XYZ file of N, CA and C in Angstrom:
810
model
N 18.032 17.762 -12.511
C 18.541 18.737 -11.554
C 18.607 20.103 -12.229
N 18.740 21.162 -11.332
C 18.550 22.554 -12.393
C 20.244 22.831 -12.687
N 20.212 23.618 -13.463
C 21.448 23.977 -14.249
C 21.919 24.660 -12.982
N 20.877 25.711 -12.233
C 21.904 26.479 -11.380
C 22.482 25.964 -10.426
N 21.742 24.886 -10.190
C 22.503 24.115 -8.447
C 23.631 23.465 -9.061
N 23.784 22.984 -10.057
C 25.299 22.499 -10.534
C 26.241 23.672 -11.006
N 25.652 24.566 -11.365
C 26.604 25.777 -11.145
C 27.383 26.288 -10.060
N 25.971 25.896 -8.971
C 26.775 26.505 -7.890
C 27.453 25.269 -7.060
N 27.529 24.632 -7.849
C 28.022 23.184 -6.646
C 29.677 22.844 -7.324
N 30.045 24.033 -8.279
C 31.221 24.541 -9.330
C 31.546 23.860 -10.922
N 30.312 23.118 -11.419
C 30.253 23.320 -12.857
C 30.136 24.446 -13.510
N 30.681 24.628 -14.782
C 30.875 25.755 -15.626
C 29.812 25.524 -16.225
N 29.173 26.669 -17.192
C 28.276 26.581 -18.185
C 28.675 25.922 -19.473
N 29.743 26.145 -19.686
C 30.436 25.552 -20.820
C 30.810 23.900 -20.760
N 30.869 23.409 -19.633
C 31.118 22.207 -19.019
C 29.701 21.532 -19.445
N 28.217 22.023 -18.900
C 27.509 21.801 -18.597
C 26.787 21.283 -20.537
N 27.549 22.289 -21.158
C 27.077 22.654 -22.879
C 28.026 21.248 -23.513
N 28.939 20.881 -23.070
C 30.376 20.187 -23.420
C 29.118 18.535 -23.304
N 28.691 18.518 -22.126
C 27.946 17.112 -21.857
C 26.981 16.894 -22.276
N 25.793 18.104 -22.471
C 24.986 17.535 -23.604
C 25.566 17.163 -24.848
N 26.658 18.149 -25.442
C 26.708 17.961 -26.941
C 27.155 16.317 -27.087
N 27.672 16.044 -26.050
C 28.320 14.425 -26.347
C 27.252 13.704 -25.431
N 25.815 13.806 -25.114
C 25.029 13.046 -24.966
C 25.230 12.403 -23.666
N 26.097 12.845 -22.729
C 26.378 12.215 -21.213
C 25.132 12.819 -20.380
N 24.287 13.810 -20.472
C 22.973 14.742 -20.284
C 22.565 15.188 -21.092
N 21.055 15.437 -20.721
C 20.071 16.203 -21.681
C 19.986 17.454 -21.120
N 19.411 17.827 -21.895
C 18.179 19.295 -21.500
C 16.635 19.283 -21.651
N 15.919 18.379 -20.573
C 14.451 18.095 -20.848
C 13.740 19.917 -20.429
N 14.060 20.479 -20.017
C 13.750 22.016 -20.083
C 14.954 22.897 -19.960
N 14.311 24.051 -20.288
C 15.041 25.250 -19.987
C 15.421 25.357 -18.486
N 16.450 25.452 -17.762
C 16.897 25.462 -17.096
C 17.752 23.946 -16.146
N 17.171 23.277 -16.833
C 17.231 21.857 -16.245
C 18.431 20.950 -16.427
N 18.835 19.614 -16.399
C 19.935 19.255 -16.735
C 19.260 18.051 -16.025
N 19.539 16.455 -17.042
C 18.998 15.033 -16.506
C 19.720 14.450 -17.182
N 20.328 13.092 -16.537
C 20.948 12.044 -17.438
C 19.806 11.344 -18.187
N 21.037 10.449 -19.454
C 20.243 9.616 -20.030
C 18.964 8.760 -19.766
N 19.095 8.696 -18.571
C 18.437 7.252 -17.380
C 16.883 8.011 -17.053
N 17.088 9.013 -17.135
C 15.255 9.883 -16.510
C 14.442 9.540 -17.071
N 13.319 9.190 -16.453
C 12.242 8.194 -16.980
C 11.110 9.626 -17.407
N 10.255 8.808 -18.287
C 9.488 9.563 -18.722
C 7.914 10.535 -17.906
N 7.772 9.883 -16.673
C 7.293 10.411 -15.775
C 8.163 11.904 -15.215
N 9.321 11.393 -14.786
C 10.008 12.685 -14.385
C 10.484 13.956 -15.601
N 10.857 13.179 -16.955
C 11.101 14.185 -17.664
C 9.560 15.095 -18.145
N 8.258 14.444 -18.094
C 7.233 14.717 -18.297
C 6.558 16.143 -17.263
N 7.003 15.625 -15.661
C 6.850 16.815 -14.921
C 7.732 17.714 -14.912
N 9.048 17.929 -15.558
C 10.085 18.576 -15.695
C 9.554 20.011 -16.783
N 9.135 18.890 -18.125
C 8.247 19.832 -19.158
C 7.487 20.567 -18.765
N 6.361 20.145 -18.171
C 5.154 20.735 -18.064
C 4.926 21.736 -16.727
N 6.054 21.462 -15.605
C 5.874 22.461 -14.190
C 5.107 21.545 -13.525
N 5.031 20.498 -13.406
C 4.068 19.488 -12.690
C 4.680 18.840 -11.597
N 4.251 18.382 -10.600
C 5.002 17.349 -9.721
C 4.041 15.856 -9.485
N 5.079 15.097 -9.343
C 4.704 13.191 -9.716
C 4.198 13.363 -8.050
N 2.706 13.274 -8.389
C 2.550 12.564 -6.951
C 1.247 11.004 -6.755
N 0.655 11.123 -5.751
C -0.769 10.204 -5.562
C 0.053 8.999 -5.950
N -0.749 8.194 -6.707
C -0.416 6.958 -6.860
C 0.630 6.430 -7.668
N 1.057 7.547 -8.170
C 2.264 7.259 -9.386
C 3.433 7.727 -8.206
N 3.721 8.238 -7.395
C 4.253 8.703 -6.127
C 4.519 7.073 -5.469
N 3.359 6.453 -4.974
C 3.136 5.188 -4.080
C 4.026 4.161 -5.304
N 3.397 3.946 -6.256
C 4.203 3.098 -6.923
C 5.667 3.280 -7.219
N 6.125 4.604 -7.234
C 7.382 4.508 -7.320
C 8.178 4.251 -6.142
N 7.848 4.099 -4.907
C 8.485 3.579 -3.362
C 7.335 2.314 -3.246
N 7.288 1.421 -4.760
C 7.011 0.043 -4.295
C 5.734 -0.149 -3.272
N 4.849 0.958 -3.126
C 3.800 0.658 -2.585
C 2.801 -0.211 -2.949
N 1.715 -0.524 -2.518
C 0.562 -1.653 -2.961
C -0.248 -0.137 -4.082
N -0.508 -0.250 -4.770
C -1.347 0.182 -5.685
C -2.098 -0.774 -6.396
N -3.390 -0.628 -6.341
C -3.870 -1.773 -7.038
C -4.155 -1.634 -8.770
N -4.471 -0.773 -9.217
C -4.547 -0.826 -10.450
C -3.628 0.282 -11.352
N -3.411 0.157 -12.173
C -2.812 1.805 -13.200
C -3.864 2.417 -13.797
N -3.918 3.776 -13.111
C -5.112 4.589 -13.234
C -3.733 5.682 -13.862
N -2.689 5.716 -14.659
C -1.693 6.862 -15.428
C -1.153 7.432 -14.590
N -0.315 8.579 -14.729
C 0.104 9.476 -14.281
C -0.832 10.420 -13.484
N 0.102 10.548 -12.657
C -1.224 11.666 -11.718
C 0.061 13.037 -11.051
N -0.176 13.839 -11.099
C 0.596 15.162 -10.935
C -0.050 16.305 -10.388
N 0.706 16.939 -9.343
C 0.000 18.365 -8.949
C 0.603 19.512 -9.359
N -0.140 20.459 -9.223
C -0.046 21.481 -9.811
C 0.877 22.029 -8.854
N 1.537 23.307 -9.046
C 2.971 23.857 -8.090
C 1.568 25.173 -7.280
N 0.585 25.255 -7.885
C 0.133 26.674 -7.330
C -1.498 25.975 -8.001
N -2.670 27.096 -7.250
C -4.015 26.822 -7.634
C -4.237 27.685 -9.064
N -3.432 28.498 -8.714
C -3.523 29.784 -9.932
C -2.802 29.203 -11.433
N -1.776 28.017 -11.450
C -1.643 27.758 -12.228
C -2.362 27.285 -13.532
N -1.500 27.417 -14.738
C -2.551 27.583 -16.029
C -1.377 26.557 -17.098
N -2.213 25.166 -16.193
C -1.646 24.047 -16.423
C -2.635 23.007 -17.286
N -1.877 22.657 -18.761
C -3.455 21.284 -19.093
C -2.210 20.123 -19.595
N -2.508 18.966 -18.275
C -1.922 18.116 -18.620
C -2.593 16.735 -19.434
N -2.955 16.368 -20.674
C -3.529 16.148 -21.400
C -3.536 14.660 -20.937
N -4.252 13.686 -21.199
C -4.477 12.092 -20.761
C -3.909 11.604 -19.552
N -3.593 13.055 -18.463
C -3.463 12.468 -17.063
C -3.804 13.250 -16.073
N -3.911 12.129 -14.762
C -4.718 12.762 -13.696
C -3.586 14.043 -12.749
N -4.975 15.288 -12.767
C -4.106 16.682 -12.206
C -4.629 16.859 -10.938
N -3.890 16.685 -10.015
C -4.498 17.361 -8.671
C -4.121 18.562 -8.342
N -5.301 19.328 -7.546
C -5.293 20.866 -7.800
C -5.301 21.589 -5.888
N -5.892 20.294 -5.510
C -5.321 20.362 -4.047
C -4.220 20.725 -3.607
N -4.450 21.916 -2.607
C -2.860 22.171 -1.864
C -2.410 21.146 -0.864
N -0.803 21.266 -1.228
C -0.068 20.511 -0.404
C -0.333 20.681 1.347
N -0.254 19.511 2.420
C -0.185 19.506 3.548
C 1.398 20.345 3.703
N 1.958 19.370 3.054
C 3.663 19.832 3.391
C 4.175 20.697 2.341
N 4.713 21.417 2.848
C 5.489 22.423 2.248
C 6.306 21.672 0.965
N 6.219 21.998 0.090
C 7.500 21.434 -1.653
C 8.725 22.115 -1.297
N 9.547 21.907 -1.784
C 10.815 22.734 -2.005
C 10.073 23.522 -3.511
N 11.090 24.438 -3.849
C 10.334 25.399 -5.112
C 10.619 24.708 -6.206
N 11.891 23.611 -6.342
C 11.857 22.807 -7.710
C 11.371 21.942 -7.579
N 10.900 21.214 -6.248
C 10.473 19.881 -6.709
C 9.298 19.358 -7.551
N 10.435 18.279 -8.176
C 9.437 17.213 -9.420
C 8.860 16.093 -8.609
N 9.183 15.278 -7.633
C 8.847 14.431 -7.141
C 8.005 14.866 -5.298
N 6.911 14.290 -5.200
C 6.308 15.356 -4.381
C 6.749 14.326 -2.873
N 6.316 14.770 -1.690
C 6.226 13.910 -0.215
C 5.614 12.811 -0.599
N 5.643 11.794 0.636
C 4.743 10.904 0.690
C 3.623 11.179 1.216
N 3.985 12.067 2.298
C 3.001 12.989 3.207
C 1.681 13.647 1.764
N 2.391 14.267 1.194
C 1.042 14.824 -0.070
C 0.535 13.893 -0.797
N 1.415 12.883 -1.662
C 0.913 11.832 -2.121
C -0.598 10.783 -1.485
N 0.317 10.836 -0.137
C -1.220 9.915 0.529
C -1.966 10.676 0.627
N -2.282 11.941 1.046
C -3.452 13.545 1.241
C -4.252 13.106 -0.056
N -3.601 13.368 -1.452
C -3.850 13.068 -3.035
C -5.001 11.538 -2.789
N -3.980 10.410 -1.765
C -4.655 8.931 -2.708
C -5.519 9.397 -1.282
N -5.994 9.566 -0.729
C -7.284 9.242 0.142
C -8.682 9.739 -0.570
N -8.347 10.955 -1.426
C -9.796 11.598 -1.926
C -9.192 10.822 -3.506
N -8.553 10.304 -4.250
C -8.604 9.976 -5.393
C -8.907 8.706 -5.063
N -8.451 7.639 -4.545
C -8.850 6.129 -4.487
C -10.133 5.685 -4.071
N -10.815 4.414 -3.759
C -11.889 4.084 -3.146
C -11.185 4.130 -1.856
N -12.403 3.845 -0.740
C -11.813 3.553 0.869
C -10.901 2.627 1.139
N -11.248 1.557 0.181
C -10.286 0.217 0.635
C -8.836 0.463 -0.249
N -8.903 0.942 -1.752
C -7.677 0.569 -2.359
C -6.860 1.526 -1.489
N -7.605 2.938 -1.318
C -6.481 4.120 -0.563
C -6.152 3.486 0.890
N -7.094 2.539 1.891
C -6.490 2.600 3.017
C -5.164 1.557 2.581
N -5.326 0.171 1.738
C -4.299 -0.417 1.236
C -3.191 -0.085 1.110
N -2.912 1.583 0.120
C -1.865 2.139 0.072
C -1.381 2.654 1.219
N -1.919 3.350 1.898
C -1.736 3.898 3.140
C -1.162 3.097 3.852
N -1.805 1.385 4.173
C -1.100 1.000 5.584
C 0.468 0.513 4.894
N 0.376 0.519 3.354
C 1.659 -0.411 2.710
C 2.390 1.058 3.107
N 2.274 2.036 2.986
C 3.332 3.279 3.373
C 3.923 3.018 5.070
N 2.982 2.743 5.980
C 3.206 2.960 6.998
C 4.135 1.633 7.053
N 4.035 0.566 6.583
C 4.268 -0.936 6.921
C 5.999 -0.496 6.581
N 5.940 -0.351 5.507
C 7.135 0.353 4.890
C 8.112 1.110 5.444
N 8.006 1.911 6.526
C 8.691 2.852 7.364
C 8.675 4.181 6.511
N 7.490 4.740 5.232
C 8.330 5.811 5.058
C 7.552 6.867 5.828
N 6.548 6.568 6.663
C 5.768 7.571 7.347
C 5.351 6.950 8.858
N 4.745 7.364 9.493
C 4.034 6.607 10.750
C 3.099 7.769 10.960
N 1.979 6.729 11.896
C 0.369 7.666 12.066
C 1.095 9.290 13.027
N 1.550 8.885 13.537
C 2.012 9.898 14.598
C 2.218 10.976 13.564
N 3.471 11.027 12.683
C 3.617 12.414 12.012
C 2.789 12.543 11.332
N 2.169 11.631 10.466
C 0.598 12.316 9.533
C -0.031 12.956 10.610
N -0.457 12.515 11.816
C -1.699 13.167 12.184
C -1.181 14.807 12.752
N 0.294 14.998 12.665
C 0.478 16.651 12.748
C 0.192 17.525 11.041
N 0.130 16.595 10.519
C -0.338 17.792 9.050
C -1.927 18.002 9.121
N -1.752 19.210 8.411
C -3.397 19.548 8.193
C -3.858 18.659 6.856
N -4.480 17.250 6.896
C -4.837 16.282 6.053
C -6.280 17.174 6.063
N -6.714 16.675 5.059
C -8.475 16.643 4.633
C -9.031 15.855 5.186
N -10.152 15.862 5.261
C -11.319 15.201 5.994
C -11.655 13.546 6.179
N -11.583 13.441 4.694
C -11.655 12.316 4.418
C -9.906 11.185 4.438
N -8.860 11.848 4.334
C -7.406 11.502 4.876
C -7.761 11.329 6.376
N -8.242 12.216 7.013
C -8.255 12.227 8.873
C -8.965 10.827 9.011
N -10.084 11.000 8.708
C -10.788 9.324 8.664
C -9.951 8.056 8.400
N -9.307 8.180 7.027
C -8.183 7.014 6.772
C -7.350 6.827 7.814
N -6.672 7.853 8.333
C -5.584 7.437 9.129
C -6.060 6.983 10.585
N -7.388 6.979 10.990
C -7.763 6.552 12.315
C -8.243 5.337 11.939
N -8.188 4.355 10.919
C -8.087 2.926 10.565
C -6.686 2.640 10.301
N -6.032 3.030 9.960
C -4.722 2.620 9.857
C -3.592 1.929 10.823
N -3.166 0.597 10.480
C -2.559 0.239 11.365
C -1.071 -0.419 10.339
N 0.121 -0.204 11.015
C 1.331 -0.738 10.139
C 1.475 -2.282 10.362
N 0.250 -3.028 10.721
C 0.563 -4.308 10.675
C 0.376 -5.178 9.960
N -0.258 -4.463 8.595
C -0.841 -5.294 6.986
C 0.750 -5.731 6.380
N 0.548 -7.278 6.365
C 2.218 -7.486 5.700
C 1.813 -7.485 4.252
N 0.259 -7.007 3.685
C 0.481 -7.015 2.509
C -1.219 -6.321 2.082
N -0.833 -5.634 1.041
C -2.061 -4.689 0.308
C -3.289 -5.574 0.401
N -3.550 -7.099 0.465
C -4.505 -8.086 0.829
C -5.034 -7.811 2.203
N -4.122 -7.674 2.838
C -4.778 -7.903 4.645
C -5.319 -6.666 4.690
N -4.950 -5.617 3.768
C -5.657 -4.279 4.358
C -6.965 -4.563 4.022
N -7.720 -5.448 2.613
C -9.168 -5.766 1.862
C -9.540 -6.278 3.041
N -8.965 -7.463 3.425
C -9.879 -8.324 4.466
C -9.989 -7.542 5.374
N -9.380 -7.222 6.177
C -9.470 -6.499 7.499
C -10.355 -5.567 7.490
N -10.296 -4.826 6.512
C -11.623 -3.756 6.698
C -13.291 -4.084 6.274
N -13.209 -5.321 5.357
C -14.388 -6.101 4.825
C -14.878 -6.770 6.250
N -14.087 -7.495 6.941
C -14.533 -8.743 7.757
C -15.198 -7.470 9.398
N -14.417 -6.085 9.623
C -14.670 -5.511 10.793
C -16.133 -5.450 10.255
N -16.058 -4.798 8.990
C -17.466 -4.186 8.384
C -18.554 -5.187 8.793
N -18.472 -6.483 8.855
C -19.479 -7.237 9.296
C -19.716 -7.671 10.859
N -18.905 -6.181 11.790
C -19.285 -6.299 13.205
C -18.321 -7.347 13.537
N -17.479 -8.171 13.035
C -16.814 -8.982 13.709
C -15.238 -8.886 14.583
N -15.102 -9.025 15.511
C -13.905 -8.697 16.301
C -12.411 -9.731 15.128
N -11.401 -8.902 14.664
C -10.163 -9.238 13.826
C -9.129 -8.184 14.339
N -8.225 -9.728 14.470
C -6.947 -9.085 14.902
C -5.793 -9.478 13.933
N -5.174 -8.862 13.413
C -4.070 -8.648 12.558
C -2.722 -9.322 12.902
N -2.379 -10.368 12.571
C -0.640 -10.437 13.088
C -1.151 -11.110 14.148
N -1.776 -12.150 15.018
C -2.109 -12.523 15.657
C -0.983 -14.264 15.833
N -0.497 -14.256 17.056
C 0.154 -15.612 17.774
C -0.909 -17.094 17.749
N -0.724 -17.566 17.457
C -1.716 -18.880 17.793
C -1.060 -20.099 17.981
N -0.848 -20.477 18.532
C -0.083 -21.968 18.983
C 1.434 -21.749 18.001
N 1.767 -21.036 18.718
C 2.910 -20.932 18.621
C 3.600 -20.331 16.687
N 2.476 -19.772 16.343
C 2.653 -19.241 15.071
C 2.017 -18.041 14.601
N 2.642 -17.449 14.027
C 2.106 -15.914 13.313
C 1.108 -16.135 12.368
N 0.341 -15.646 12.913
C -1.794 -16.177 11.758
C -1.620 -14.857 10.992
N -2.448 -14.146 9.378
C -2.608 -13.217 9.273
C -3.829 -12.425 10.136
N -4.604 -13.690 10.670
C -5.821 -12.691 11.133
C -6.398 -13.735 11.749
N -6.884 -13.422 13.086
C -7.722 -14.301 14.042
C -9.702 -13.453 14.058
N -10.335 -14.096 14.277
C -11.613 -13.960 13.902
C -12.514 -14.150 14.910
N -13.238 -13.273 15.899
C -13.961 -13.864 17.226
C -13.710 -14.618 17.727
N -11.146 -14.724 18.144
C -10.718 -15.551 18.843
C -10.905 -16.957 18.478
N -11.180 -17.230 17.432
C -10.857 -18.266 16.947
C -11.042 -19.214 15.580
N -11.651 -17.670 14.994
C -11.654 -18.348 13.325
C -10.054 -17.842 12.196
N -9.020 -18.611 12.514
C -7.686 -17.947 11.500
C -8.222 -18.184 10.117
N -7.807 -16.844 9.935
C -7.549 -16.356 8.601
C -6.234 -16.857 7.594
N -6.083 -17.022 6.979
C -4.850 -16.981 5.803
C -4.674 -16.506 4.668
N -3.714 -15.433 4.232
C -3.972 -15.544 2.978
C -3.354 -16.272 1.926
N -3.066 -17.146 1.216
C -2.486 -17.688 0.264
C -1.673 -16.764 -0.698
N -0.236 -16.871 -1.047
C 0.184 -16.312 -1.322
C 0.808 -17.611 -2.698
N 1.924 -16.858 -3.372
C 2.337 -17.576 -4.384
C 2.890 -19.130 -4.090
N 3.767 -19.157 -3.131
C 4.085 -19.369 -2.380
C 3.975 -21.312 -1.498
N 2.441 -20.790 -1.308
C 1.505 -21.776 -1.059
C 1.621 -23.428 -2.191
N 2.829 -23.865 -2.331
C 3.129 -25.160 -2.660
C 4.320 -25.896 -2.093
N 3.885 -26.958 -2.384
C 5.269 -28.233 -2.267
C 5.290 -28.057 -0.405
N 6.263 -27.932 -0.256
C 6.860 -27.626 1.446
C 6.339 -27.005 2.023
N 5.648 -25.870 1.182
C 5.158 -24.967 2.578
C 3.611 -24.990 2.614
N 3.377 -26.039 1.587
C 1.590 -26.240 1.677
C 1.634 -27.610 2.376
N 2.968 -28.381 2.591
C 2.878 -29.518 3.464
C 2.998 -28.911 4.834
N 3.493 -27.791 5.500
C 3.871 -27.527 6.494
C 2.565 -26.615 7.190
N 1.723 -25.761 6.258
C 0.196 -25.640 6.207
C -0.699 -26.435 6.556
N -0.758 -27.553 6.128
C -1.200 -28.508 6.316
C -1.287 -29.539 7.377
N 0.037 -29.209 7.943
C 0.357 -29.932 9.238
C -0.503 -28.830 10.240
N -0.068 -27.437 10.178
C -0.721 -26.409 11.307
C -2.362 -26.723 10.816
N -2.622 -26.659 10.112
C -4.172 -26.800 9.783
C -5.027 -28.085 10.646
N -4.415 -29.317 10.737
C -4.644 -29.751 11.977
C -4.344 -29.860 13.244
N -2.924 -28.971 13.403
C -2.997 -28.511 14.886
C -3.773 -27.675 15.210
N -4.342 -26.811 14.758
C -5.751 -25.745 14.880
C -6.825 -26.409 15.295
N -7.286 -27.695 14.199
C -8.320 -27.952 14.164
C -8.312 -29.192 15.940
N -7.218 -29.733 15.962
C -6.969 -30.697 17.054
C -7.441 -29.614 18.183
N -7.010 -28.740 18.136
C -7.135 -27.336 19.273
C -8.626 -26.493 19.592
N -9.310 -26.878 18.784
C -10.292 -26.332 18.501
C -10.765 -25.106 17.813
N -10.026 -24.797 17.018
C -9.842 -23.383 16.003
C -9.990 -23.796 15.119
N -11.011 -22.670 14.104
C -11.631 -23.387 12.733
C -10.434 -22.117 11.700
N -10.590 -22.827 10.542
C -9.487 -21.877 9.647
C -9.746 -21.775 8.243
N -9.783 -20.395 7.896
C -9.879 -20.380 6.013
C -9.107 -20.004 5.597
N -9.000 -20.305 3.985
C -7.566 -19.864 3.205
C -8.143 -18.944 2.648
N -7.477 -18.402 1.531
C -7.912 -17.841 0.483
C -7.013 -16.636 -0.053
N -6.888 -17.036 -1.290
C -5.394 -15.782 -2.078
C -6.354 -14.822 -2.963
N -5.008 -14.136 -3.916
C -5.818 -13.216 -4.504
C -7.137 -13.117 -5.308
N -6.924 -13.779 -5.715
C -8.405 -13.726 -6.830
C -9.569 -13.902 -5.952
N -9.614 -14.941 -4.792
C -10.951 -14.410 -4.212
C -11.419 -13.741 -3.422
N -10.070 -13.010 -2.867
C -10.118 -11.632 -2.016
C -10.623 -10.124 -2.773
N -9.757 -10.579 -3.579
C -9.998 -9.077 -4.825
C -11.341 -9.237 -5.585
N -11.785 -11.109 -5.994
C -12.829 -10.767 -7.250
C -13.799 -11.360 -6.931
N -13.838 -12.412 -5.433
C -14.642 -13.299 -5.561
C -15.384 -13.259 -3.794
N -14.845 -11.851 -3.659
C -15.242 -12.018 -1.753
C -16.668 -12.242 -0.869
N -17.644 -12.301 -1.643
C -19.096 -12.583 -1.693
C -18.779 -13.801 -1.114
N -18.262 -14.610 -1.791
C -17.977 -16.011 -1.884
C -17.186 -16.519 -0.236
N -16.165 -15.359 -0.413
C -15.242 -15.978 0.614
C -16.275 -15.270 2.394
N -16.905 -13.764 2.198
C -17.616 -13.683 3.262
C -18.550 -14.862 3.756
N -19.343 -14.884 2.635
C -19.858 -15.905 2.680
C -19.701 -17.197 3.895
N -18.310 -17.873 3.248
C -17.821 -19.191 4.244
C -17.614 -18.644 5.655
N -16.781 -17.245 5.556
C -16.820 -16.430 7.103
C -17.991 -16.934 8.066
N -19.035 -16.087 7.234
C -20.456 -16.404 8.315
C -20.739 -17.414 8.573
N -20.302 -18.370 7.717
C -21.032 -19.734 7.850
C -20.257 -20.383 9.020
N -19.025 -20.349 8.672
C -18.928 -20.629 10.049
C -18.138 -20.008 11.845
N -18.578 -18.944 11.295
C -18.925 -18.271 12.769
C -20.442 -18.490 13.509
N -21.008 -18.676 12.506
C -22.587 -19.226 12.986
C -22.837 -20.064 13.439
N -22.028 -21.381 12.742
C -21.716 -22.775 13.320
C -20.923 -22.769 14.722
N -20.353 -22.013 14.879
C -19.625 -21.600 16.425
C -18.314 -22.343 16.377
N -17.512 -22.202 17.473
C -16.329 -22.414 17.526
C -16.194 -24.124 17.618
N -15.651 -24.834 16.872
C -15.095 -26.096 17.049
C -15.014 -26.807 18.492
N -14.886 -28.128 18.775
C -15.347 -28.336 19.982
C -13.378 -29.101 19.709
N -12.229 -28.712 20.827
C -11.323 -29.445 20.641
C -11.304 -30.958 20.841
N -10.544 -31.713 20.139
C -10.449 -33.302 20.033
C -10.035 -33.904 21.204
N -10.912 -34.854 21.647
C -10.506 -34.968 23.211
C -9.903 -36.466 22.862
N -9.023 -37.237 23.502
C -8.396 -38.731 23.501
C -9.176 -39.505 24.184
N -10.130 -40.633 24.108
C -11.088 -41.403 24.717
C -10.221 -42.591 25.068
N -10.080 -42.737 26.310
C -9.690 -43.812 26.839
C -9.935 -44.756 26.613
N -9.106 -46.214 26.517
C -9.521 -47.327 26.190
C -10.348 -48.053 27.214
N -11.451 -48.366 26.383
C -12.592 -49.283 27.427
C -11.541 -50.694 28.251
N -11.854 -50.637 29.326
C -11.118 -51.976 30.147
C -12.150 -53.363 29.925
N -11.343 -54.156 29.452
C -12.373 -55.255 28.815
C -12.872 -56.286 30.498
N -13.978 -56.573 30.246
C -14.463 -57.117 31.502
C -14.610 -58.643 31.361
């Protein structure tokens, strides 16, 4: 926090001198004032005039980020004569207005930042985990002046990914022309994803043992009794192995929809 807003909020200067010397606060800059507890990201943009945004922004409100690509920070001005050494600087102006001290930037700029820094899929990922989240919705993004490639993101965006996974599939499986619906009802249960009306999706999560892979297991043939075909599949072959998992997609959407299990009457003996 700056020295002057605790001045004026009626700390003394001498008060302020009294708590560093006994180590209850620092002084990570000239003008500044942080407890013990300030992490090195924030005391880092404190030093340098920088603000924490993009993906180091998303990860700190627990967003889906998929990999650690460092620190990433914007500059307060274009004119600035800033070198932040082994991390990423964005030089892009803000959609939203900063306050004049802030260290920690919007979410609103942060996502502006991850749409042109990420690929299509990891940034829409982050994006729908923001929206899923409540700290934004499409409605107020689409009143900022976003960039080009942000405007695009947010007209895929939907807050119904319960997880940084459904955003991969969902945009992989449309990509192959196929009709997917998100959050979808099916006999009486919440699917992650239904597939030309009748191929469910799942994703496997940690989760996926003992009780609740017996209780899987039970819906897996009420589907199939019903005539709905169904795939699993968790992280590793969403993220490393999806060749594989498109793959089974086509195969059987090609094969066509399951024919439901009909009960054959007992022959009457003659």
């Amino acid at each position: 926090m700056r020295s002057a807003e605790l001045i004026a909020r009626g700390y003394t200067a001498h008060a302020l001198k009294q708590a560093c010397a006994a180590g209850a606060v620092s002084r990570p800059a000239r003008g500044w004032i942080g407890l013990p507890s300030l992490d090195s990201e924030l005391r880092y943009a404190v030093q340098h005039g920088v603000i924490l945004t993009c993906v180091s922004l998303a990860r700190r409100h627990r967003l889906w980020v998929r990999r650690d690509s460092g620190c990433h920070f914007a500059v307060r001005s274009r004119h600035a004569h800033v070198r932040v050494e082994q991390h990423k600087l964005h030089w892009g102006r803000a959609v939203r207005r900063r306050e004049p001290w802030a260290v920690l930037d919007s979410i609103e700029n942060a996502l502006n930042y991850v749409a042109t820094c990420e690929s299509p899929e990891d940034a829409l990922a982050t994006w729908e985990s923001a929206l899923k989240a409540g700290l934004v919705t499409r409605e107020a993004l689409a009143r900022y002046p976003l960039s080009g490639v942000a405007r695009e993101l947010l007209e895929q965006c939907t807050p119904f990914s319960g997880s940084g996974l459904e955003s991969y599939v969902k945009r992989r499986v449309a990509s192959l022309g196929l009709t997917i619906v998100a959050q979808a009802w099916v006999l009486g249960h919440r699917v992650d994803f239904l597939i030309e009306g009748w191929l469910v999706f799942e994703i496997d999560g940690s989760t996926h043992t003992g009780e609740q892979r017996d209780r899987d297991n039970r819906y897996d043939t009420l589907l199939e009794v019903n005539g709905y075909g169904r795939i699993r599949a968790g992280y590793r072959p969403v993220m490393f192995e999806w060749p594989r998992v498109q793959a089974g997609i086509m195969d059987l959407i090609s094969q066509g929809q399951p024919r439901p299990w009909c009960r054959t009457s007992p022959q009457k003996r003659t």
